[in-house]
Structures are given as C-alpha cells and as structure tokens.
PDB file of C-alpha atoms in Angstrom:
ATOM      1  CA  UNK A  30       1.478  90.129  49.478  1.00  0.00           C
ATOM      2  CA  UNK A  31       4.250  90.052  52.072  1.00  0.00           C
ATOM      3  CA  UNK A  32       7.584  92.270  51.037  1.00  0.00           C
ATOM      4  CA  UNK A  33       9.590  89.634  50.460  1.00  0.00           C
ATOM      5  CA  UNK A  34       7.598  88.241  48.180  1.00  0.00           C
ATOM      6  CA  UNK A  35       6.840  92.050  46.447  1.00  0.00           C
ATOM      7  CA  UNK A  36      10.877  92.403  46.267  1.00  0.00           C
ATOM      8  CA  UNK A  37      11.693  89.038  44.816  1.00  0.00           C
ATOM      9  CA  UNK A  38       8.517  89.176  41.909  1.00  0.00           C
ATOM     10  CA  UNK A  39      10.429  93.073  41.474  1.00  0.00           C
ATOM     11  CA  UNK A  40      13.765  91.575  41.093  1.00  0.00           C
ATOM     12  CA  UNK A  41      12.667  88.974  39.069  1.00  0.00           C
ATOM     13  CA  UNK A  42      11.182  91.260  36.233  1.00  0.00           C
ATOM     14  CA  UNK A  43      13.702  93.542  36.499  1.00  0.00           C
ATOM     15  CA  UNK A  44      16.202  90.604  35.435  1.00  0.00           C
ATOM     16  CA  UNK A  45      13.332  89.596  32.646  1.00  0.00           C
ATOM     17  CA  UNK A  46      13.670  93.076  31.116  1.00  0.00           C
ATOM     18  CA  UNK A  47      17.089  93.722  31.583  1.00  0.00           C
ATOM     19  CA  UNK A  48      17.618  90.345  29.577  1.00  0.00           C
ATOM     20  CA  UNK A  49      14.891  91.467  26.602  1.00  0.00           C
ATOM     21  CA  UNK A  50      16.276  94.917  26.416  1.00  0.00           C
ATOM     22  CA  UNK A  51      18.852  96.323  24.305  1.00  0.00           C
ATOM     23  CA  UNK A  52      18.546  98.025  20.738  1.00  0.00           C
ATOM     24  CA  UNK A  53      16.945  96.089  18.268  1.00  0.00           C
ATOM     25  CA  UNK A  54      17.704  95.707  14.230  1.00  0.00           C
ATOM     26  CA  UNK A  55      15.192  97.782  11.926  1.00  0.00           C
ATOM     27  CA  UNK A  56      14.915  95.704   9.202  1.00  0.00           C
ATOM     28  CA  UNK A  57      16.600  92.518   7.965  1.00  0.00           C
ATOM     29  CA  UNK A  58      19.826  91.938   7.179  1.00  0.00           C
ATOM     30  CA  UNK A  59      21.051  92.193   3.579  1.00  0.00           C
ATOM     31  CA  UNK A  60      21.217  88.485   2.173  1.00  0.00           C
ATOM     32  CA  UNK A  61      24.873  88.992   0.786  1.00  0.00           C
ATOM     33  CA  UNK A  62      26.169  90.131   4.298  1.00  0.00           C
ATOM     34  CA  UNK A  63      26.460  89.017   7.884  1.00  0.00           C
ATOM     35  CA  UNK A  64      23.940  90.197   9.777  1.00  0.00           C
ATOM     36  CA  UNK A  65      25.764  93.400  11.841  1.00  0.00           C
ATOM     37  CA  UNK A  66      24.697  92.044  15.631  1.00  0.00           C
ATOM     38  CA  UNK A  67      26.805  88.814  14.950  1.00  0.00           C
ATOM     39  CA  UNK A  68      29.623  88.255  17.241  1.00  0.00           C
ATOM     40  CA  UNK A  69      32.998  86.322  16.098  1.00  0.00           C
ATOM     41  CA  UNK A  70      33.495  82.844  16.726  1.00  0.00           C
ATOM     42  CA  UNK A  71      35.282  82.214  20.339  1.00  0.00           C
ATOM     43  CA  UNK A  72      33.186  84.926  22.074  1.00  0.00           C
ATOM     44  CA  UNK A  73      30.469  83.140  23.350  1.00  0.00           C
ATOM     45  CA  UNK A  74      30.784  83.094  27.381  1.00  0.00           C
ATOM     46  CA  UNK A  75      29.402  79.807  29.130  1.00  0.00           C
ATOM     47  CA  UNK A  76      27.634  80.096  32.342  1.00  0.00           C
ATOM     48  CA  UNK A  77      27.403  77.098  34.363  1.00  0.00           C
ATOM     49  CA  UNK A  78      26.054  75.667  37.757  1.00  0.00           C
ATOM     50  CA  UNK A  79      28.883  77.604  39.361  1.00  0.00           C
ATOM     51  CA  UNK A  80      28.168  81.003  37.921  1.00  0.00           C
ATOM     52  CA  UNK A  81      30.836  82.760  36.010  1.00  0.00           C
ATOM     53  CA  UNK A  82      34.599  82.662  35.610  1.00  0.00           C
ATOM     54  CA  UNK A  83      34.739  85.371  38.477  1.00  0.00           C
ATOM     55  CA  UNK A  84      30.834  85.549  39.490  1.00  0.00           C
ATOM     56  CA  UNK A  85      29.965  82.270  42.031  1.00  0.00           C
ATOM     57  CA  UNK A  86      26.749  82.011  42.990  1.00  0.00           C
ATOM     58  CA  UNK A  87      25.987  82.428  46.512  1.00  0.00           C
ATOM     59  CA  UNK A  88      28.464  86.086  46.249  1.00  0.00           C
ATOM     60  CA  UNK A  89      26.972  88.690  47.787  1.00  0.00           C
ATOM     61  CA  UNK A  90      26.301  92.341  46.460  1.00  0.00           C
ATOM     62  CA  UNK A  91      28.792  93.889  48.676  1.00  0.00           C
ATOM     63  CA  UNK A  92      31.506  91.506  47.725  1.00  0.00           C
ATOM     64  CA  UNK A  93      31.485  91.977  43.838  1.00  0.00           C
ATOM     65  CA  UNK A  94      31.046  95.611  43.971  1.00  0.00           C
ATOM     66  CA  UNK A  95      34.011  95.426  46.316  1.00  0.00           C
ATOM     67  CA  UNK A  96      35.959  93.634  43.269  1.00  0.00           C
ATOM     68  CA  UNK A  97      34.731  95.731  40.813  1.00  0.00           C
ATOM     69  CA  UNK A  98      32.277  93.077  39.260  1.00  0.00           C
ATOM     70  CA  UNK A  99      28.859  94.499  40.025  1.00  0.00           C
ATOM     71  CA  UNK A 100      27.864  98.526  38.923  1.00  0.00           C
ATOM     72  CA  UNK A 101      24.692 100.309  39.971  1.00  0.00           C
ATOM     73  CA  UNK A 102      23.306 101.479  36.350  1.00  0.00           C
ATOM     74  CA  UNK A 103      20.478 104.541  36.507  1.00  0.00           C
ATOM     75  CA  UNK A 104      18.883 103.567  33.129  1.00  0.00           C
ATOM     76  CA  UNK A 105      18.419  99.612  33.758  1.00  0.00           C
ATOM     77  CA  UNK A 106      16.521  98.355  36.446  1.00  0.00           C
ATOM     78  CA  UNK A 107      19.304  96.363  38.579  1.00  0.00           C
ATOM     79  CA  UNK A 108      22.891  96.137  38.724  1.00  0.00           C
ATOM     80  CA  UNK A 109      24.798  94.922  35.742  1.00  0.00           C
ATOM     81  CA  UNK A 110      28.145  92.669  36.016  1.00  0.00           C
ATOM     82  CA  UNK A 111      31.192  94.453  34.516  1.00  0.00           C
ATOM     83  CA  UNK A 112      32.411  91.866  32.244  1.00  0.00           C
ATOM     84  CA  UNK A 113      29.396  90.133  31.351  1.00  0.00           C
ATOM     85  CA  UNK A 114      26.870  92.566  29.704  1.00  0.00           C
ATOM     86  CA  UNK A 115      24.968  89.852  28.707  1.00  0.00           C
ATOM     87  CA  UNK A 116      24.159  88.612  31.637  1.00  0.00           C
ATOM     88  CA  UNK A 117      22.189  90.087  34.098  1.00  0.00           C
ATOM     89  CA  UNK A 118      22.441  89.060  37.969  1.00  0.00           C
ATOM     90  CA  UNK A 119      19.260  88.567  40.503  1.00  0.00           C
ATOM     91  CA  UNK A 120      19.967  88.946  43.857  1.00  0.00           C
ATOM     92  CA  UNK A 121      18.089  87.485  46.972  1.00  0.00           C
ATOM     93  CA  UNK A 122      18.829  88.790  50.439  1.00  0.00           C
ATOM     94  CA  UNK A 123      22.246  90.321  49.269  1.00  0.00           C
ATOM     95  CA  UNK A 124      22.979  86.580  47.450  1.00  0.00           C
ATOM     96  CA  UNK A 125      23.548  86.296  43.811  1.00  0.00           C
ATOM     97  CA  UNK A 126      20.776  83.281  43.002  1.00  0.00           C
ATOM     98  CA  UNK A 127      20.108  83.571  39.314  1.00  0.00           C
ATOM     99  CA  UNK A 128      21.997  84.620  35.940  1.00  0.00           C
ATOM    100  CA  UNK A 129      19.816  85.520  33.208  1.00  0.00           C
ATOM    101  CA  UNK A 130      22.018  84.370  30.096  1.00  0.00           C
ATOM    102  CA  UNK A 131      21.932  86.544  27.114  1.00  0.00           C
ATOM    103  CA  UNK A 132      22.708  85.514  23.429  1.00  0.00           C
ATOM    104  CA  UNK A 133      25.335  84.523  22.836  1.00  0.00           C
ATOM    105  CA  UNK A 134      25.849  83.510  26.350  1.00  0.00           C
ATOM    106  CA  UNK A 135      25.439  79.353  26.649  1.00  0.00           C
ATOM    107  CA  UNK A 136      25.684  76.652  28.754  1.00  0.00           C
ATOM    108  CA  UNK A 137      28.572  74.191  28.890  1.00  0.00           C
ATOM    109  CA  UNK A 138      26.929  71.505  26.714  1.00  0.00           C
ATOM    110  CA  UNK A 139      26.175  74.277  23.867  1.00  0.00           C
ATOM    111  CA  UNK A 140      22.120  75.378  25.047  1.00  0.00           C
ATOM    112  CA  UNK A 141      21.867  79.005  23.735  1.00  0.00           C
ATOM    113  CA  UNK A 142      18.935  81.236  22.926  1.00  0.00           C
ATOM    114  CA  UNK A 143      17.284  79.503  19.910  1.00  0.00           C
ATOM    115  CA  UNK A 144      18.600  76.010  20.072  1.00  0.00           C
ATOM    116  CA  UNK A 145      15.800  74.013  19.083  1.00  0.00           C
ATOM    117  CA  UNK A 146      13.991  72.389  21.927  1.00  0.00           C
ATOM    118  CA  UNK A 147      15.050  68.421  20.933  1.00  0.00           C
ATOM    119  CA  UNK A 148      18.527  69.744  20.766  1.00  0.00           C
ATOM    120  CA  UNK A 149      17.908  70.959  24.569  1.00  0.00           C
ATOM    121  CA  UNK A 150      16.656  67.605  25.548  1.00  0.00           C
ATOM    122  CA  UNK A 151      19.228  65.660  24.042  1.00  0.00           C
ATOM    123  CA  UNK A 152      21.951  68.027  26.142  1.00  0.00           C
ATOM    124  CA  UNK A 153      19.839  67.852  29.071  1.00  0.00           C
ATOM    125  CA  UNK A 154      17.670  64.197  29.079  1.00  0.00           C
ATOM    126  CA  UNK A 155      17.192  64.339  32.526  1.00  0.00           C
ATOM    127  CA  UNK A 156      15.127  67.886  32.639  1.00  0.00           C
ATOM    128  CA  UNK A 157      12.103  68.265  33.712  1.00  0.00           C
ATOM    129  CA  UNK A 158       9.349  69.517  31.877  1.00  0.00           C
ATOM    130  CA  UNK A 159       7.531  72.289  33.024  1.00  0.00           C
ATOM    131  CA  UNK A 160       4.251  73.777  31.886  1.00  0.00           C
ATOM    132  CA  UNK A 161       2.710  77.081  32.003  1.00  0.00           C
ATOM    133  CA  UNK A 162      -0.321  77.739  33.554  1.00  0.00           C
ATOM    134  CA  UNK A 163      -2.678  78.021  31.055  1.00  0.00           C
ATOM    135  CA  UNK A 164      -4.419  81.336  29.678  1.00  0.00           C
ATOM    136  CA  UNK A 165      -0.933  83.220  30.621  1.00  0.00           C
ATOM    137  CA  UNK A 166       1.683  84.591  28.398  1.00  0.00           C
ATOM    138  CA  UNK A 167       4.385  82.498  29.887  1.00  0.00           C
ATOM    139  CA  UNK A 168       6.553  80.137  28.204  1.00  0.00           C
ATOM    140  CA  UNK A 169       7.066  76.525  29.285  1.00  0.00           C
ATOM    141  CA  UNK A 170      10.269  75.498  30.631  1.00  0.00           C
ATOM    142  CA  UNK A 171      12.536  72.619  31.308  1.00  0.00           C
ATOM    143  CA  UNK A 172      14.310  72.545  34.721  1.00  0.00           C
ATOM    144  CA  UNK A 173      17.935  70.828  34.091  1.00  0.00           C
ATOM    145  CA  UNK A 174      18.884  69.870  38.249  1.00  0.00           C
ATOM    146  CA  UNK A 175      21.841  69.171  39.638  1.00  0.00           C
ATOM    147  CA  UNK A 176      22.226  68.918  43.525  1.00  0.00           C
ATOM    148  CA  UNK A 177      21.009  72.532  44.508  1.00  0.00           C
ATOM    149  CA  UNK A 178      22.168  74.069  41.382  1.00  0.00           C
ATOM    150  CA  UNK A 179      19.842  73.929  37.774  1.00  0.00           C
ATOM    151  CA  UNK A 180      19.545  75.645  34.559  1.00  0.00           C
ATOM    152  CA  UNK A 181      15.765  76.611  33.488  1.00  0.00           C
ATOM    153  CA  UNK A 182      15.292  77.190  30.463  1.00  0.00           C
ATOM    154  CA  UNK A 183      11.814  78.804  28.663  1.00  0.00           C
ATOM    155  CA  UNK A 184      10.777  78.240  25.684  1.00  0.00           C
ATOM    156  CA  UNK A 185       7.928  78.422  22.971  1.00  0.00           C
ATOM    157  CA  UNK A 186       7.336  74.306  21.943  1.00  0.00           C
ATOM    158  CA  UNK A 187      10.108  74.888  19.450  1.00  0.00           C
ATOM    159  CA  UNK A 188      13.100  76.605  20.847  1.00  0.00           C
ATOM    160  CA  UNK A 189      14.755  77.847  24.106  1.00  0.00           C
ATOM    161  CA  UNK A 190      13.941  81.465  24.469  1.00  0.00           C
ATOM    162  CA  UNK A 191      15.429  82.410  27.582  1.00  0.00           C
ATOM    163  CA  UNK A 192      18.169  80.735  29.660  1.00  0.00           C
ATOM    164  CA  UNK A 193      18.851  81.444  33.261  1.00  0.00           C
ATOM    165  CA  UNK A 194      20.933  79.106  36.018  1.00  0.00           C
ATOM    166  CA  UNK A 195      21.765  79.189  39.472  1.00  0.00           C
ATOM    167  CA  UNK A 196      19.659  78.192  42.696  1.00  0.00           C
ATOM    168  CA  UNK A 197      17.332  75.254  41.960  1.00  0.00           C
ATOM    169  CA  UNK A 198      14.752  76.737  44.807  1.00  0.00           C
ATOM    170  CA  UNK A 199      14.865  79.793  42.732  1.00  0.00           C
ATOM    171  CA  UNK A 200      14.718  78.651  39.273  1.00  0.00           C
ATOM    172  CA  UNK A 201      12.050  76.801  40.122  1.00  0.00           C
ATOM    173  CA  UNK A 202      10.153  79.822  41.917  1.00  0.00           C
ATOM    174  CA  UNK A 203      10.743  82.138  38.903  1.00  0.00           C
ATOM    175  CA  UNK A 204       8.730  79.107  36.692  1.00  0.00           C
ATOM    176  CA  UNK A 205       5.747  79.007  39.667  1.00  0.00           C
ATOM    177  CA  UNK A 206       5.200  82.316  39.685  1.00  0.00           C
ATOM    178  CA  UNK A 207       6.250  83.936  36.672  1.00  0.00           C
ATOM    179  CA  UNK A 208       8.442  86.534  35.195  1.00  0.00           C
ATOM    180  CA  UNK A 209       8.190  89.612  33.027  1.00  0.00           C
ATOM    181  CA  UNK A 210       9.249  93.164  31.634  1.00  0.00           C
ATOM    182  CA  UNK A 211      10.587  95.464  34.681  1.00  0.00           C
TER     183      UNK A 211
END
C-alpha cells in the first residue's frame, strides 16, 4: 500500500468516526416530552456543493486555521471546524475535499440523516446508485453529481445514514474503497 493511499484510507476513517461519535442517549425518551438531543427549529446548517457559509472546498489547512475556522483537537482524530461541530472536515494534500454532515446538518433540498431513501431520490433523481460490495459491512450509496462537486450519501435500503459532499473524485473514492471507525 503506497502512503498516500495509507493517509487518505486514515483520514477517511478518522472523518467516519468523528461523524459516529459523540455521547449517546441511555434509554428512550419519555413519551410526554421532547426527546433532550432535539435542536430548535431554524438551527439546522445546510452544506452544499460549495462547502460552508465560511468553509469552501478546495481551502487549505493553513488558511482556515489562519481564520480561526479549523482547531487541532487531542481527543478526536482530526481537526474540527469552529462553528460547525457537526461537521467534520477531510483533508487531501492540505485541501479540504469532503464534509461529513452531522444531524441536523442537511443539504439544500432538505436530505438529512434519516430521510427515507424515496424522499432522497425524489430531491436528487439524477443520483446514481451505488452498491456495496457484497459480504462487507458497508452501506450502499447514491452519488448526487454536479460538475466536479457531489453529495454521497449511504444508506441502509431504507434511509440515508450518513451524508458527506464535496469533491466528486473523492466521494466517489470513499464509496470504492470504504470507510469506517478511526
């Protein structure tokens, strides 16, 4: 395995688990009440083909720790953009290429973790649909392009599980040769 490829299957499940971790709920939710992880209506951040409101693909490391954007954390396993907890960055020879979108993170036509897969389609008709390789723990995907820019998202046959955009190459090379915990 050459290095590049060892650093960019590292980054890549670095940005898996950064986007899985994160304390989880013991126990449901009392029926009576709103469950205590919900956020208020009007918070959800879009991510689109762009990046973020001050995050553009194609920025490099230097340049949004120079604005303040990106911080080194010791307990995660990459850098984390001020601003956007819930999204975690993958970087490529210094270039941001990906976003990992965490709930309740979306895209502009409404995809979020756990929209149901028709829903998906029906926002993105176009996407291509992606299998995984059978006898793996991977989910399928559908690969929403435009020009050099695409949203992937994975999910289970029933709804999106994951959501990350950016690159097209790279979206697409995440899907071919997998992802997982850091």
């Amino acid at each position: 395995m050459k290095l590049r490829q060892f650093v960019f299957i590292t980054t890549l499940l670095a940005a898996a688990w950064i986007a899985g971790s994160g304390p989880r709920p013991t126990g449901p939710a009392p029926a009576e009440t709103e469950p205590t992880n919900a956020e208020p209506v009007g918070t959800i951040e879009v991510v689109d083909l762009n990046g973020l409101p001050d995050v553009a693909f194609g920025d490099t490391e230097e340049e949004l720790a120079r604005r303040g954007v990106l911080r080194p954390e010791v307990d995660t396993c990459g850098p984390l953009l001020t601003g956007h907890e819930r999204a975690s960055p993958i970087f490529i020879d210094d270039r941001l290429v990906l976003i990992w979108a965490g709930e309740p993170m979306a895209t502009p036509e409404g995809v979020t973790i756990g929209t149901p897969l028709p829903e998906a389609r029906a926002r993105y008709p176009k996407a291509k649909r992606l299998e995984a390789p059978q006898g793996t723990y991977r989910f399928d995907g559908l690969l929403a392009r435009r020009g050099d820019r695409a949203y992937l998202f994975l999910h289970d046959g029933r709804q999106v599980q994951k959501v990350i955009a950016g690159y097209a190459h790279w979206a697409r090379r995440l899907f071919d040769e997998g992802h997982g915990p850091c």
